[in-house]
């Protein structure tokens, strides 16, 4: 399936037009909101995973930390996806040809699948029922996956 026509359309869409024409809107809504949501998402991942690794918040049950962090994760992810679509629409054709964009989208997809297909289902119950090594491996994998999303996303800015 060829995706270039979709990216060409996105750049000429209303979102693409707003992003290109009104730089202040692009910078304020797109970049600022995206970066704030990234901070919330990264913070929620780190808080949950560092608790699972028994590094922080040792006096709080890991189930509570993981559940609360996941709520913030979902909100941040929704904001990141919507602001990311807005930002990408303004430069859609350039993103189409950017290898780091595709690396980030791949890492993001892996991260989303990991959270909703592996991490959340595994941690939904009582953590005491899960082998500690499994919990540690899930936390380390999560940190590595989300670090790769952030790193590839940052390289989009350096490559363009």
PDB file of C-alpha atoms in Angstrom, residues 14-94:
ATOM      1  CA  UNK A  14      -7.181  21.970   7.055  1.00  0.00           C
ATOM      2  CA  UNK A  15      -4.705  20.879   9.748  1.00  0.00           C
ATOM      3  CA  UNK A  16      -1.812  21.130   7.306  1.00  0.00           C
ATOM      4  CA  UNK A  17      -2.978  24.571   6.192  1.00  0.00           C
ATOM      5  CA  UNK A  18      -3.262  25.866   9.783  1.00  0.00           C
ATOM      6  CA  UNK A  19       0.141  24.464  10.708  1.00  0.00           C
ATOM      7  CA  UNK A  20       1.830  26.019   7.672  1.00  0.00           C
ATOM      8  CA  UNK A  21       0.016  29.354   7.684  1.00  0.00           C
ATOM      9  CA  UNK A  22      -0.065  30.161  11.385  1.00  0.00           C
ATOM     10  CA  UNK A  23       3.370  29.466  12.861  1.00  0.00           C
ATOM     11  CA  UNK A  24       2.275  30.654  16.300  1.00  0.00           C
ATOM     12  CA  UNK A  25      -0.527  28.102  16.419  1.00  0.00           C
ATOM     13  CA  UNK A  26       1.877  25.427  15.239  1.00  0.00           C
ATOM     14  CA  UNK A  27       4.453  26.328  17.886  1.00  0.00           C
ATOM     15  CA  UNK A  28       1.946  26.810  20.703  1.00  0.00           C
ATOM     16  CA  UNK A  29      -0.455  23.969  20.162  1.00  0.00           C
ATOM     17  CA  UNK A  30       1.661  21.575  18.220  1.00  0.00           C
ATOM     18  CA  UNK A  31       5.073  21.735  19.738  1.00  0.00           C
ATOM     19  CA  UNK A  32       4.373  23.036  23.249  1.00  0.00           C
ATOM     20  CA  UNK A  33       1.422  20.776  23.969  1.00  0.00           C
ATOM     21  CA  UNK A  34       3.227  17.824  22.382  1.00  0.00           C
ATOM     22  CA  UNK A  35       6.299  18.388  24.566  1.00  0.00           C
ATOM     23  CA  UNK A  36       4.250  18.798  27.751  1.00  0.00           C
ATOM     24  CA  UNK A  37       2.378  15.592  27.007  1.00  0.00           C
ATOM     25  CA  UNK A  38       5.691  13.853  26.313  1.00  0.00           C
ATOM     26  CA  UNK A  39       6.877  14.929  29.754  1.00  0.00           C
ATOM     27  CA  UNK A  40       3.731  13.519  31.377  1.00  0.00           C
ATOM     28  CA  UNK A  41       3.981  10.269  29.412  1.00  0.00           C
ATOM     29  CA  UNK A  42       7.682   9.896  30.190  1.00  0.00           C
ATOM     30  CA  UNK A  43       7.069  10.687  33.834  1.00  0.00           C
ATOM     31  CA  UNK A  44       4.265   8.161  34.108  1.00  0.00           C
ATOM     32  CA  UNK A  45       6.409   5.480  32.478  1.00  0.00           C
ATOM     33  CA  UNK A  46       9.388   6.222  34.706  1.00  0.00           C
ATOM     34  CA  UNK A  47       7.381   6.413  37.924  1.00  0.00           C
ATOM     35  CA  UNK A  48       5.620   3.125  37.244  1.00  0.00           C
ATOM     36  CA  UNK A  49       8.700   1.303  35.995  1.00  0.00           C
ATOM     37  CA  UNK A  50      11.041   2.582  38.693  1.00  0.00           C
ATOM     38  CA  UNK A  51       8.466   1.492  41.273  1.00  0.00           C
ATOM     39  CA  UNK A  52       8.295  -1.929  39.640  1.00  0.00           C
ATOM     40  CA  UNK A  53      12.087  -2.050  39.904  1.00  0.00           C
ATOM     41  CA  UNK A  54      11.702  -1.121  43.587  1.00  0.00           C
ATOM     42  CA  UNK A  55      13.810   2.023  43.175  1.00  0.00           C
ATOM     43  CA  UNK A  56      11.271   4.671  44.240  1.00  0.00           C
ATOM     44  CA  UNK A  57       8.052   4.892  46.282  1.00  0.00           C
ATOM     45  CA  UNK A  58       8.845   1.673  48.118  1.00  0.00           C
ATOM     46  CA  UNK A  59       6.235   2.472  50.780  1.00  0.00           C
ATOM     47  CA  UNK A  60       3.412   2.607  48.185  1.00  0.00           C
ATOM     48  CA  UNK A  61       2.050  -0.653  46.747  1.00  0.00           C
ATOM     49  CA  UNK A  62       3.226  -1.118  43.163  1.00  0.00           C
ATOM     50  CA  UNK A  63      -0.359  -1.861  42.054  1.00  0.00           C
ATOM     51  CA  UNK A  64      -1.453   1.622  43.100  1.00  0.00           C
ATOM     52  CA  UNK A  65       1.508   3.339  41.459  1.00  0.00           C
ATOM     53  CA  UNK A  66       1.073   1.342  38.226  1.00  0.00           C
ATOM     54  CA  UNK A  67      -2.685   2.003  38.083  1.00  0.00           C
ATOM     55  CA  UNK A  68      -2.372   5.739  38.727  1.00  0.00           C
ATOM     56  CA  UNK A  69       0.541   6.112  36.321  1.00  0.00           C
ATOM     57  CA  UNK A  70      -1.387   4.240  33.622  1.00  0.00           C
ATOM     58  CA  UNK A  71      -4.276   6.707  33.889  1.00  0.00           C
ATOM     59  CA  UNK A  72      -1.892   9.597  33.218  1.00  0.00           C
ATOM     60  CA  UNK A  73      -0.169   7.570  30.504  1.00  0.00           C
ATOM     61  CA  UNK A  74      -3.457   7.185  28.600  1.00  0.00           C
ATOM     62  CA  UNK A  75      -4.253  10.901  28.814  1.00  0.00           C
ATOM     63  CA  UNK A  76      -0.740  11.869  27.705  1.00  0.00           C
ATOM     64  CA  UNK A  77      -0.806   9.350  24.859  1.00  0.00           C
ATOM     65  CA  UNK A  78      -4.088  10.778  23.539  1.00  0.00           C
ATOM     66  CA  UNK A  79      -2.662  14.306  23.630  1.00  0.00           C
ATOM     67  CA  UNK A  80       0.597  13.189  22.014  1.00  0.00           C
ATOM     68  CA  UNK A  81      -1.207  11.425  19.188  1.00  0.00           C
ATOM     69  CA  UNK A  82      -3.542  14.336  18.462  1.00  0.00           C
ATOM     70  CA  UNK A  83      -0.843  17.020  18.650  1.00  0.00           C
ATOM     71  CA  UNK A  84       1.522  14.807  16.660  1.00  0.00           C
ATOM     72  CA  UNK A  85      -1.006  14.454  13.852  1.00  0.00           C
ATOM     73  CA  UNK A  86      -1.416  18.235  13.815  1.00  0.00           C
ATOM     74  CA  UNK A  87       2.350  18.822  13.706  1.00  0.00           C
ATOM     75  CA  UNK A  88       2.989  16.162  11.076  1.00  0.00           C
ATOM     76  CA  UNK A  89       0.203  17.445   8.831  1.00  0.00           C
ATOM     77  CA  UNK A  90       2.012  20.744   8.318  1.00  0.00           C
ATOM     78  CA  UNK A  91       5.117  18.970   7.018  1.00  0.00           C
ATOM     79  CA  UNK A  92       3.620  15.661   5.975  1.00  0.00           C
ATOM     80  CA  UNK A  93       5.548  15.135   2.755  1.00  0.00           C
ATOM     81  CA  UNK A  94       8.838  15.926   4.469  1.00  0.00           C
TER      82      UNK A  94
END
